[in-house]
Tab-separated table of C-alpha atoms in Angstrom:
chain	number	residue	atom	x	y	z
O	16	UNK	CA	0.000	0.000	0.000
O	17	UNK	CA	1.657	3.229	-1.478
O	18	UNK	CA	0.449	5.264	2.104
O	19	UNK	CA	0.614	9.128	1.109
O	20	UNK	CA	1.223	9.759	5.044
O	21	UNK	CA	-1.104	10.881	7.010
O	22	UNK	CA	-2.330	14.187	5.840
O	23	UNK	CA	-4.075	15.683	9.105
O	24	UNK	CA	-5.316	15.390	12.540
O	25	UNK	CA	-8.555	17.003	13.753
O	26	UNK	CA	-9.442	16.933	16.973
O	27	UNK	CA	-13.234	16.858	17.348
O	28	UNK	CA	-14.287	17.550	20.568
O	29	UNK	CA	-11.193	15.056	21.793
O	30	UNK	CA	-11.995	12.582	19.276
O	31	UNK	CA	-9.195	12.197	17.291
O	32	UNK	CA	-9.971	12.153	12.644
O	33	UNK	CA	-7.317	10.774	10.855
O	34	UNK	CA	-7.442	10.646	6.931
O	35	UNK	CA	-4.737	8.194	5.680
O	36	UNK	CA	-4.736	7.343	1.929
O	37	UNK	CA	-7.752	9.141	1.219
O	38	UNK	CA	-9.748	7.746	3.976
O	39	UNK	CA	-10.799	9.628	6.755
O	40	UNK	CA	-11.166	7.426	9.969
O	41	UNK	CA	-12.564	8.386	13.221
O	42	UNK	CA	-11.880	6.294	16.929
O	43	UNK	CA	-15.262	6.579	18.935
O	44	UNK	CA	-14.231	6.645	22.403
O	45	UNK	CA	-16.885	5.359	24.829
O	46	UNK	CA	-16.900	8.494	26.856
O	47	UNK	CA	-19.088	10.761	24.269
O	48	UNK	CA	-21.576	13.036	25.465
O	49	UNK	CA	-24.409	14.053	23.117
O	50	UNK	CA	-22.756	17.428	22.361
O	51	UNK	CA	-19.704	15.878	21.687
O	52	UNK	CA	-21.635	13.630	19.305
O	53	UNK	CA	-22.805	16.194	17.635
O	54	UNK	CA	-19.946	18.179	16.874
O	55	UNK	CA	-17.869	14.819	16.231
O	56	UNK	CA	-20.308	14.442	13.279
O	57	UNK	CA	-19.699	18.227	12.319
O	58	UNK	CA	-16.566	17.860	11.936
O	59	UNK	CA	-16.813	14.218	10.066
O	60	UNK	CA	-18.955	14.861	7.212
O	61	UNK	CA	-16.684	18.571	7.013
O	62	UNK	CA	-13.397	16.335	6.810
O	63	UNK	CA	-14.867	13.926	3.956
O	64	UNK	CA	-16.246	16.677	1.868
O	65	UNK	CA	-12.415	18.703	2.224
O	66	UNK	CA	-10.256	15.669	1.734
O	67	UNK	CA	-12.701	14.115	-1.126
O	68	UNK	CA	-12.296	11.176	1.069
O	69	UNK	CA	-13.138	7.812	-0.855
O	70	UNK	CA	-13.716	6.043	2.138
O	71	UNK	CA	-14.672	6.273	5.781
O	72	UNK	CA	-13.499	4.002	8.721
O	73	UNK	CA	-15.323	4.296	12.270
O	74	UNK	CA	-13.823	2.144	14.764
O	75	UNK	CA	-16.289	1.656	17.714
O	76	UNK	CA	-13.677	-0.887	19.011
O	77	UNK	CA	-13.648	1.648	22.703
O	78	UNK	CA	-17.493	1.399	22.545
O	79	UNK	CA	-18.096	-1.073	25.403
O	80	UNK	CA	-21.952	0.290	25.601
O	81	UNK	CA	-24.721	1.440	23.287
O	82	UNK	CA	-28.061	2.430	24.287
O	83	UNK	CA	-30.262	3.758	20.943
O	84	UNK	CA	-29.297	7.149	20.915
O	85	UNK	CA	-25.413	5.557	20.777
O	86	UNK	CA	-27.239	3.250	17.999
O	87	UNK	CA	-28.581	5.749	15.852
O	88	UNK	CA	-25.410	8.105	15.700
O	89	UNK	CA	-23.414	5.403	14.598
O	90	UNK	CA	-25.767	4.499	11.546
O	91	UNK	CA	-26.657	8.287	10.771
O	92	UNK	CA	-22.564	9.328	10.703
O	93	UNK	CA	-22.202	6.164	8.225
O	94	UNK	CA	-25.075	7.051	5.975
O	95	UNK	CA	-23.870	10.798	6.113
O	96	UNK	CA	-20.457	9.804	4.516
O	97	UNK	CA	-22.165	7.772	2.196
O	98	UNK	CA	-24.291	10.150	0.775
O	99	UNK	CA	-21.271	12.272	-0.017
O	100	UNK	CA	-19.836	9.375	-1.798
O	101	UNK	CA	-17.377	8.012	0.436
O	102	UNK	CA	-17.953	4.038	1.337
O	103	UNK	CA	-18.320	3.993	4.802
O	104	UNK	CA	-17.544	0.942	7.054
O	105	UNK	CA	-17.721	0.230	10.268
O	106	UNK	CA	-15.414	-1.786	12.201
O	107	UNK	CA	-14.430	-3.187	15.473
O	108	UNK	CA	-17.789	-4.020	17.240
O	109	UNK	CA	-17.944	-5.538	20.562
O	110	UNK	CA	-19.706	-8.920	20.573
O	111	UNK	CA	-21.479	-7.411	23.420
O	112	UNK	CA	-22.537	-4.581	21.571
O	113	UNK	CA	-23.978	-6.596	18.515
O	114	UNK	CA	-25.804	-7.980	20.739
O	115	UNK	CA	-27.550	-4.912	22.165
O	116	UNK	CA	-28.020	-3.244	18.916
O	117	UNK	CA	-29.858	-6.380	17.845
O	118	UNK	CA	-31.984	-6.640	20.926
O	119	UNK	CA	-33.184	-2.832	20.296
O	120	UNK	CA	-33.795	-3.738	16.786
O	121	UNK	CA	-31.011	-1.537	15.353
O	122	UNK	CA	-29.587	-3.762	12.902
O	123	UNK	CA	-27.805	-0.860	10.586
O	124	UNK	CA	-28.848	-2.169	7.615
O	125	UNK	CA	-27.184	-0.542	4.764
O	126	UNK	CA	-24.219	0.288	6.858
O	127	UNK	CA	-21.320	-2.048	5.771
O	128	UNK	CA	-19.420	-3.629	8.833
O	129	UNK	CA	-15.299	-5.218	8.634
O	130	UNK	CA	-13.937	-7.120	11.813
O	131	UNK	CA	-11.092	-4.255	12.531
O	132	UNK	CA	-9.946	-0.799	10.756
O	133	UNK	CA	-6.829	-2.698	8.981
O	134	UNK	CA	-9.121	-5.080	6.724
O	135	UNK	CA	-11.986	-2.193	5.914
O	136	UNK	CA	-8.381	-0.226	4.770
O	137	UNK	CA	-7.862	-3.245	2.748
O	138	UNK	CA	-11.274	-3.308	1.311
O	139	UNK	CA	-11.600	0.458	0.283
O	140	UNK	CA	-7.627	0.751	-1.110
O	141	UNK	CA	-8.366	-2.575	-2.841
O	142	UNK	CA	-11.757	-1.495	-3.896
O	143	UNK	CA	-12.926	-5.100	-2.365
O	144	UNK	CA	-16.336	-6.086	-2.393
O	145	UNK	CA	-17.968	-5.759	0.959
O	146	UNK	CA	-17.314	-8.625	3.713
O	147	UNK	CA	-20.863	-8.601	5.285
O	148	UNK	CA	-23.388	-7.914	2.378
O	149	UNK	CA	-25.315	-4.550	3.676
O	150	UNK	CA	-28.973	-4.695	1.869
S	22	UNK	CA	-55.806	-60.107	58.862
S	23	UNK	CA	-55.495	-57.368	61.378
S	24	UNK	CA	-53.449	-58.614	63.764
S	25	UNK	CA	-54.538	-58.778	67.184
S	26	UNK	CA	-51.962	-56.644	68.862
S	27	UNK	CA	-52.101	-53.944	66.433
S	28	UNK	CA	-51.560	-50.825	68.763
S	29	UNK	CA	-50.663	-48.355	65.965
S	30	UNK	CA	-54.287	-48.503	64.702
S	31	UNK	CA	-55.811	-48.667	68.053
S	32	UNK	CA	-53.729	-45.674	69.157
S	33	UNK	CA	-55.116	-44.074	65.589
S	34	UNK	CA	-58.508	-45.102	66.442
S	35	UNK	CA	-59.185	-44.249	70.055
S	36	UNK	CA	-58.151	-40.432	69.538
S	37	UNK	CA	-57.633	-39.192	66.089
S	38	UNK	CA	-58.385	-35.830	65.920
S	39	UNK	CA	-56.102	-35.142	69.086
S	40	UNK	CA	-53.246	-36.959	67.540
S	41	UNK	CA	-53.871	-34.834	64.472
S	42	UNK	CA	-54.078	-31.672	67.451
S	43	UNK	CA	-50.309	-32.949	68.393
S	44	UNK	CA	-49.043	-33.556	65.145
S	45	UNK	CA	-49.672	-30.152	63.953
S	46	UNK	CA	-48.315	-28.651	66.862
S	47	UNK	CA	-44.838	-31.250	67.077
S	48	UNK	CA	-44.705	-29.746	63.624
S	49	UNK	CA	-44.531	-26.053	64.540
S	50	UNK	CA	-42.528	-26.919	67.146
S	51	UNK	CA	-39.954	-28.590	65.264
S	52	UNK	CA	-39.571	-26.206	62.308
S	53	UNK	CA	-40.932	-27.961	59.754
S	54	UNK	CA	-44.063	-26.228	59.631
S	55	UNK	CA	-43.185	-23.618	56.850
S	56	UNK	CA	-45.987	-21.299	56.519
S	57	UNK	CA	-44.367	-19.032	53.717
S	58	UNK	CA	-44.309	-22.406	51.130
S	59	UNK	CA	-47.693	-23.931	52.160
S	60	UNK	CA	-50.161	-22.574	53.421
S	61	UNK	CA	-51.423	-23.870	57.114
S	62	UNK	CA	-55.168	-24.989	55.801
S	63	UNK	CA	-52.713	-27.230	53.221
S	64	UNK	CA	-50.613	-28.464	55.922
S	65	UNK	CA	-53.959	-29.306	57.700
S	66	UNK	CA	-55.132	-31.434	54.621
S	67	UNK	CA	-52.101	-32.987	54.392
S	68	UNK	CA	-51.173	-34.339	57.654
S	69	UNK	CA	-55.042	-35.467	57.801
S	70	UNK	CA	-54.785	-37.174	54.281
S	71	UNK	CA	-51.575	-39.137	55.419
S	72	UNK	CA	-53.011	-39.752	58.588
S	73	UNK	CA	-55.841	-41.295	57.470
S	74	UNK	CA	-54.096	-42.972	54.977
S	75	UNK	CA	-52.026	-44.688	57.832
S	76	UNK	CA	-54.961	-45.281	60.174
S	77	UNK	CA	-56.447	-47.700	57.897
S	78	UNK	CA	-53.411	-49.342	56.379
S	79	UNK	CA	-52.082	-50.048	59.733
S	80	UNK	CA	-55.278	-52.196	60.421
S	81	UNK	CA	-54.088	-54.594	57.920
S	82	UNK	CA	-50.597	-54.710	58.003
S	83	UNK	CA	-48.226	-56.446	60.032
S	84	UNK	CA	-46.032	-54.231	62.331
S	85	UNK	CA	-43.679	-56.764	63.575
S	86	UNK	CA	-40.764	-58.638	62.419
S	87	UNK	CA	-42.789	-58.956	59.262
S	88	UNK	CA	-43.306	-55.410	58.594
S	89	UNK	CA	-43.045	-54.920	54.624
S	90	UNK	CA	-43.527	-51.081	53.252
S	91	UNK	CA	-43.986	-52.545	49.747
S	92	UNK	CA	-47.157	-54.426	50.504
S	93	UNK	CA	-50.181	-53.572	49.007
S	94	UNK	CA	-51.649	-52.175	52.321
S	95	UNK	CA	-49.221	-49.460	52.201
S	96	UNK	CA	-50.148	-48.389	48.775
S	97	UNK	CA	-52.601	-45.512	49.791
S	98	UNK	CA	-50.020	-44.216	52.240
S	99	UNK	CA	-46.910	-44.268	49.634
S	100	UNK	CA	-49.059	-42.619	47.208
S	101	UNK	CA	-50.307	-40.133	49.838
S	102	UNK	CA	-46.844	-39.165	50.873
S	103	UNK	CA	-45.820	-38.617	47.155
S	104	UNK	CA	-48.377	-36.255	46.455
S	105	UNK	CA	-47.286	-34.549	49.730
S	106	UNK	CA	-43.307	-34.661	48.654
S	107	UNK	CA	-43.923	-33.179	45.394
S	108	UNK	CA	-45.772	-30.521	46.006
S	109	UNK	CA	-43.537	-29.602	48.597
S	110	UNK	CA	-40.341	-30.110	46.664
S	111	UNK	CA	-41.569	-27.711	44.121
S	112	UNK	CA	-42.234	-25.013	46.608
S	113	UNK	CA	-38.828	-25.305	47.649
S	114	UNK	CA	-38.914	-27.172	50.887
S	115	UNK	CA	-35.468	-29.145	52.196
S	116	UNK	CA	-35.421	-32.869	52.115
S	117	UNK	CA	-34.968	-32.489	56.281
S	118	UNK	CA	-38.254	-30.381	56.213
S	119	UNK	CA	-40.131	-33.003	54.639
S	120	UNK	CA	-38.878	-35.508	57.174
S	121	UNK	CA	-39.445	-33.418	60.286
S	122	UNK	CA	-43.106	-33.287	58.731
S	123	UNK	CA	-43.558	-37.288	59.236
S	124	UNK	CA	-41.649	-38.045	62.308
S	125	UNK	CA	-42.991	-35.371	63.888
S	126	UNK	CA	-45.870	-37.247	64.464
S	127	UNK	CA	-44.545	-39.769	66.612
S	128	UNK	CA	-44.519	-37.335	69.705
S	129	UNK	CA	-48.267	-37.353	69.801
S	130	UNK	CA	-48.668	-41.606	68.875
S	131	UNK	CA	-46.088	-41.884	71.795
S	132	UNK	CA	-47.398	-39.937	74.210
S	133	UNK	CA	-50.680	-42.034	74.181
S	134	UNK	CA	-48.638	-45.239	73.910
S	135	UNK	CA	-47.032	-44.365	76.648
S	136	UNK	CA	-50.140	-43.358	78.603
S	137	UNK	CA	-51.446	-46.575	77.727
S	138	UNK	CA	-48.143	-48.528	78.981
S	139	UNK	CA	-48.798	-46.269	82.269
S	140	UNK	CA	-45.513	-44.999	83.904
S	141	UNK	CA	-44.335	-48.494	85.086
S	142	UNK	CA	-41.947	-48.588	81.990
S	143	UNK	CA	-39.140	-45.813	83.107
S	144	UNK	CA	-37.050	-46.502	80.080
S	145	UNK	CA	-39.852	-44.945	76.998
S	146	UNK	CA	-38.417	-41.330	77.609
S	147	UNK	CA	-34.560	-42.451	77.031
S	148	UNK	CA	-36.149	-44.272	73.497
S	149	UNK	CA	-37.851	-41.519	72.760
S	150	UNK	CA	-34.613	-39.294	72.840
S	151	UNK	CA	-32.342	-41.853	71.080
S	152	UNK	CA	-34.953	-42.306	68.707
S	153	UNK	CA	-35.143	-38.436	68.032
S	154	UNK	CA	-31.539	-38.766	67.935
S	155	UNK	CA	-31.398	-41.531	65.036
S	156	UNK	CA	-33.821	-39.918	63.478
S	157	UNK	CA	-32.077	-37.018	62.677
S	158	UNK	CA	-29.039	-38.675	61.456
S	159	UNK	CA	-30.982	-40.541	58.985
S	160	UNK	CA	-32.416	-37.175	57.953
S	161	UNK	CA	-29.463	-35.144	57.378
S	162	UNK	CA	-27.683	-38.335	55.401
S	163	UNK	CA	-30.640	-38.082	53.297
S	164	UNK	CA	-30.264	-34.171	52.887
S	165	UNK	CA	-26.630	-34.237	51.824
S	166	UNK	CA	-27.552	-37.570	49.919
S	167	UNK	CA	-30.007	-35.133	47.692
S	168	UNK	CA	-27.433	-31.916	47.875
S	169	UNK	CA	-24.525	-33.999	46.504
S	170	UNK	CA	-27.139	-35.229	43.429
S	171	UNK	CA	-28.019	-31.622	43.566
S	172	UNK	CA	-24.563	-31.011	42.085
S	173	UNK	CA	-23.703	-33.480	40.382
S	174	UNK	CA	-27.069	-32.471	37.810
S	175	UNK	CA	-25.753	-28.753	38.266
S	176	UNK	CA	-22.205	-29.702	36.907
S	177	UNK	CA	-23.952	-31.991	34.386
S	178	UNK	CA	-26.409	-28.926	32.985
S	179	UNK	CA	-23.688	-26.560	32.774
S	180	UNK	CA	-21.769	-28.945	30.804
S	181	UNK	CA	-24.441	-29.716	28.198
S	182	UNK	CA	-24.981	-25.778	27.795
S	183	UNK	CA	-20.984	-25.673	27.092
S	184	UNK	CA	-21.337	-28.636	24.433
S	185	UNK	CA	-24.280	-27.826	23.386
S	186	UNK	CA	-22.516	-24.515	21.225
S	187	UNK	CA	-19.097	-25.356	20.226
S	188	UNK	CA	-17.764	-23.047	17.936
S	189	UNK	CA	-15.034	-24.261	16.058
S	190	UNK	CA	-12.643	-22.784	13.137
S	191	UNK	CA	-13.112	-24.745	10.316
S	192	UNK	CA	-10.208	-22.872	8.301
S	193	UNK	CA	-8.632	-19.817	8.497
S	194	UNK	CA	-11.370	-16.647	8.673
S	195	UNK	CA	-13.971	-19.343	8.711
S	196	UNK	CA	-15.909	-20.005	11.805
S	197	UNK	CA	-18.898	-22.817	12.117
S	198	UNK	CA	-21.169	-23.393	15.330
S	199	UNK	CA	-23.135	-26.956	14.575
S	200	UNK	CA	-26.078	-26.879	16.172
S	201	UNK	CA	-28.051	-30.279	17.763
S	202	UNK	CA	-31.704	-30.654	18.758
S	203	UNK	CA	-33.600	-27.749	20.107
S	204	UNK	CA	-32.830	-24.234	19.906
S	205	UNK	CA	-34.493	-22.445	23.259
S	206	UNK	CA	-33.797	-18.761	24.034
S	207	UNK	CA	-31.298	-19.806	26.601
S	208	UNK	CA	-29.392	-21.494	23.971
S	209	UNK	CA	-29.863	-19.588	21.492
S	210	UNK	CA	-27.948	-16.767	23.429
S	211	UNK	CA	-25.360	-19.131	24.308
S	212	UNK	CA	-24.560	-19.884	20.804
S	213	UNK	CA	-24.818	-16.048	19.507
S	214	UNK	CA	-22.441	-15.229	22.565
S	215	UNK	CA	-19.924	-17.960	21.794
S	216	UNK	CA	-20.219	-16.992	17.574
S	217	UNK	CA	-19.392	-13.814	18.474
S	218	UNK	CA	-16.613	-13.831	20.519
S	219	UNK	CA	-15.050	-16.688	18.338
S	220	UNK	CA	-15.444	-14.284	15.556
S	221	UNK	CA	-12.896	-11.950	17.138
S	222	UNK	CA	-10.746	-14.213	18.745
S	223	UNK	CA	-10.124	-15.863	15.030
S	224	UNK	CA	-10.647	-12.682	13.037
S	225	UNK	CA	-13.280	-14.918	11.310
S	226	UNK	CA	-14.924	-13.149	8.404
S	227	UNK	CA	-17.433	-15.958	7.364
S	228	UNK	CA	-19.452	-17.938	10.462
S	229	UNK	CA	-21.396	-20.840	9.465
S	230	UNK	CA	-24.290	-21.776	11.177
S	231	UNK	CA	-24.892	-25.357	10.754
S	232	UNK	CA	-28.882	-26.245	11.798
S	233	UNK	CA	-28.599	-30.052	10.528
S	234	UNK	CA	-29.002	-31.577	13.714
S	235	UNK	CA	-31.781	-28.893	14.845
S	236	UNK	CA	-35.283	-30.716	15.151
S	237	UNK	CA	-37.428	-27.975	14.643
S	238	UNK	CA	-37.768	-25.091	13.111
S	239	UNK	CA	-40.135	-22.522	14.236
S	240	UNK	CA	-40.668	-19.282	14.521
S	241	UNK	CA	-38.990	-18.887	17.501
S	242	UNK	CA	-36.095	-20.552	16.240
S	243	UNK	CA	-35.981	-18.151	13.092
S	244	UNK	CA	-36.367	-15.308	15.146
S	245	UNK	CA	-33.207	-16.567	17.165
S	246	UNK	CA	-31.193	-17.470	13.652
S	247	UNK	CA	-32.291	-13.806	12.533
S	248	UNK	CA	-31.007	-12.276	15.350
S	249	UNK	CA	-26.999	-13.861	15.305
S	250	UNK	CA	-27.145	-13.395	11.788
S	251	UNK	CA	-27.743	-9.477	12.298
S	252	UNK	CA	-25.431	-9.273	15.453
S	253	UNK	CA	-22.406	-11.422	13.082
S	254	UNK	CA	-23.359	-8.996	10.428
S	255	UNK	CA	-22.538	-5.952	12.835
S	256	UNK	CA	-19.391	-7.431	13.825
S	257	UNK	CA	-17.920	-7.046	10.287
S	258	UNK	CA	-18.860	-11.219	9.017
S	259	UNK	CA	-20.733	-12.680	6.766
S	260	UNK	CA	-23.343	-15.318	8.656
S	261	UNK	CA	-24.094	-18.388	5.969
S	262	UNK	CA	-26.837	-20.739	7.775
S	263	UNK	CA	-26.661	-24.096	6.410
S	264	UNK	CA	-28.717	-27.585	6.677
S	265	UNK	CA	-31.923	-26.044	5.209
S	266	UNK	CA	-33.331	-29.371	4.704
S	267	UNK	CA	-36.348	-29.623	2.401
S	268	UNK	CA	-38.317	-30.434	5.177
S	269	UNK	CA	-36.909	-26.941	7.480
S	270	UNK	CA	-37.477	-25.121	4.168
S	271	UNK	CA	-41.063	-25.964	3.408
S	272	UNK	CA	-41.547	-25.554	7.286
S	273	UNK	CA	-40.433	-21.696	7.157
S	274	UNK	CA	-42.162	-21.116	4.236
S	275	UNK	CA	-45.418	-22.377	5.406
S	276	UNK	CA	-44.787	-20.690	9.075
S	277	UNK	CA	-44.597	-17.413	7.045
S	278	UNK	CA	-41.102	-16.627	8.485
S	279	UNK	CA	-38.636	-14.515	6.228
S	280	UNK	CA	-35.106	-14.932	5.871
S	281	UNK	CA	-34.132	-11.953	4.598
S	282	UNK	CA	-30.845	-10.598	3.988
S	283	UNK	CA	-29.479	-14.037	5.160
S	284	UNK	CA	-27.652	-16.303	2.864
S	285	UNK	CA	-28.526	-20.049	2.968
S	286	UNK	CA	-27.402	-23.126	2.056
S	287	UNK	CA	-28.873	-26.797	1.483
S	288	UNK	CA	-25.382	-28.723	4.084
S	289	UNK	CA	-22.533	-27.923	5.333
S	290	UNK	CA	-20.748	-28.466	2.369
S	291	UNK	CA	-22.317	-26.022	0.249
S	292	UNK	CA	-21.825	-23.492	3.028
S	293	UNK	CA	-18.301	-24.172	3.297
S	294	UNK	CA	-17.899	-23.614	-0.452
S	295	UNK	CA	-19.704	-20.216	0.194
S	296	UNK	CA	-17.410	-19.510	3.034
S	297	UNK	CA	-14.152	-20.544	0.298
S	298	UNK	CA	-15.470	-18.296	-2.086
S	299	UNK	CA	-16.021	-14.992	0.029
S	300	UNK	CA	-12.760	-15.382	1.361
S	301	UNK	CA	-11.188	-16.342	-2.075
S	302	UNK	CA	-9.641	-19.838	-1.336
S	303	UNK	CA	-10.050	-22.082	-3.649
S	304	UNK	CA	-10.067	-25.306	-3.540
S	305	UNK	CA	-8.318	-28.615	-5.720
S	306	UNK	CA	-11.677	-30.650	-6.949
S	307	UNK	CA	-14.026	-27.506	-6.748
């Protein structure tokens, strides 16, 4: 992978954004409040649209909770980045977590979902088709 | 054939309802009167029913050397003291509880044996003693008897739930849970909790769900399949379910149960070739 470096660091409300290679990835930490939310999104969709990122990577690996409102970020900030054209994948879910999103019925479909950040890098560089279908 | 010396249903017969009086009261006495299981009106019923039950089997039976609980007589009394066991046992009351219960009626048979005796006979208060004695050895035996089954079936359950989902890696990135007879919520979470985790312990991307061995299939069941497919779908894998027999098929069709967004597969083989594929093995005869 020819890495161009990474090309910036935003710090969105504390959350670290990191675009490598034309794709922008963001860390949830599990600490978010909902402002913080908010502005993390902000500041996500502004970083795809000025880097003309061609992919998206949100790690949720630090999530060790969700309740709906957690639920519903997550698949809004994906379909956000997709809209703008970026394919958007999101990695690193708990099994506890998958379990609770299923439970409330939040079942993301449409968002597409890798096992950890380093194979969804190696499915947008590659331009791979997706692991888990997303209908 | 009542024999003529039968003092256990002449004792029974010359004052019943004060030996019923003394039983009930030997049984508060002695703890095993548990009024927050069974109600006292029950406990009333119960110790009549059995008492009853032994008044009139005791005028047939033979008490002495040739005492036999398996004879026919007894048949209305071991029946009576079922009933009384099982309802007891599924409020929750102790094996020991349940014995206090019976012997606690010998303090009101003996007293009136004794009275009968009259107080020539100084020796019937040091039997009654060792007897209470004995008795409660033979009762706590029979406690820890039931406590050490107790665990035994505990270890044996817990066991059976661990079995009961193995997950194991099939190849590299492919996980596969084979699943045997029937698929209840409690297992069903077992299995989606052990899928998962395997999933990120072996960085699986494909987990096959193999439902061969599962009896049936019903709604309940699909709901359960449904909801580890979704959950191995968040985790970033692809969930294949396979063993859709004809039979399983026709049997979700006709329940009205979708599948969607799930990919199936007829066996295990055809799932594993799924599994190959996605990941891009191939392999020599395929």
């Amino acid at each position: 992978m020819d890495t161009e470096g990474v090309e910036g660091v935003l710090h969105a409300g504390g959350t670290p954004i990191v675009t490598i290679t034309g794709c922008v990835i963001v860390a949830i930490r599990d600490d978010l409040d909902d402002q913080s939310v908010m502005h993390l999104q902000d500041e996500l969709v502004e970083e795809v649209a000025r880097r003309g990122a061609r992919g998206v990577i949100i790690d949720i690996s630090a999530l060790e909770i969700v309740d709906t409102f957690a639920g519903r970020m997550i698949g809004s900030m994906a379909q956000m980045a997709r809209m703008m054209n970026a394919r958007t994948i999101l990695v690193g879910m708990r099994p506890a977590v998958a379990m609770t999103l299923v439970e409330l019925g939040m079942t993301l479909v449409g968002v597409e979902t890798a096992l950890n950040a380093d194979k969804a890098m190696n499915l947008i560089v590659n331009d791979l088709p997706p692991v888990a279908l997303a209908q | 054939m009542a024999s003529e010396n039968n003092v256990l249903a002449e004792t029974l017969q010359s004052d019943f309802e004060g030996i019923l009086t003394g039983w009930l009261q030997a049984q508060a006495r002695e703890g095993a009167k548990r009024t927050d299981l069974v109600s006292t009106r029950e406990t009333e019923k119960q110790s009549r029913d059995l008492l009853t039950a032994l008044a009139r089997a005791s005028r047939d039976a033979v008490l002495d050397d040739g005492f036999d609980f398996a004879n026919p007589v007894w048949d209305q009394v071991r029946e009576t003291l079922e009933e009384i066991t099982e309802s007891r046992t599924q409020r929750g009351v102790s094996p020991t509880e349940i014995g206090v219960f019976v012997t606690s009626m010998k303090r009101p048979i003996f007293e009136r044996l004794r009275s009968k005796i009259g107080p020539e006979l100084q020796g019937i208060e040091d039997m009654w003693n060792v007897s209470r004695v004995i008795d409660q050895l033979s009762l706590y035996a029979i406690e820890s008897l039931v406590t050490k089954r107790e665990a035994v079936i505990e270890r044996q359950q817990s066991e059976m739930t661990e079995v009961s989902a193995p997950v194991v890696r099939i190849w590299d990135r492919i996980v596969t849970v084979p699943l045997i007879g029937t698929l209840d919520s409690f297992r069903a979470q077992t299995v989606m909790e052990n899928l998962l985790s395997a999933i990120v312990q072996w960085e699986a991307e494909v987990a096959i769900i193999d439902i061969t061995g599962v009896s049936t299939v019903d709604t309940l069941v699909a709901q359960h399949l449904l909801k580890t497919a979704a959950a191995v779908r968040l985790m970033g894998a692809q969930c294949v379910i396979c063993g859709i027999s004809p039979k399983i098929a026709q049997t979700i069709v006709n329940l009205g149960v979708e599948l969607p967004n799930v990919t199936t597969r007829i066996d295990l083989q055809s799932g594993l070739e799924y599994a190959f594929k996605r990941i891009g093995v191939s392999v020599d005869g395929h």
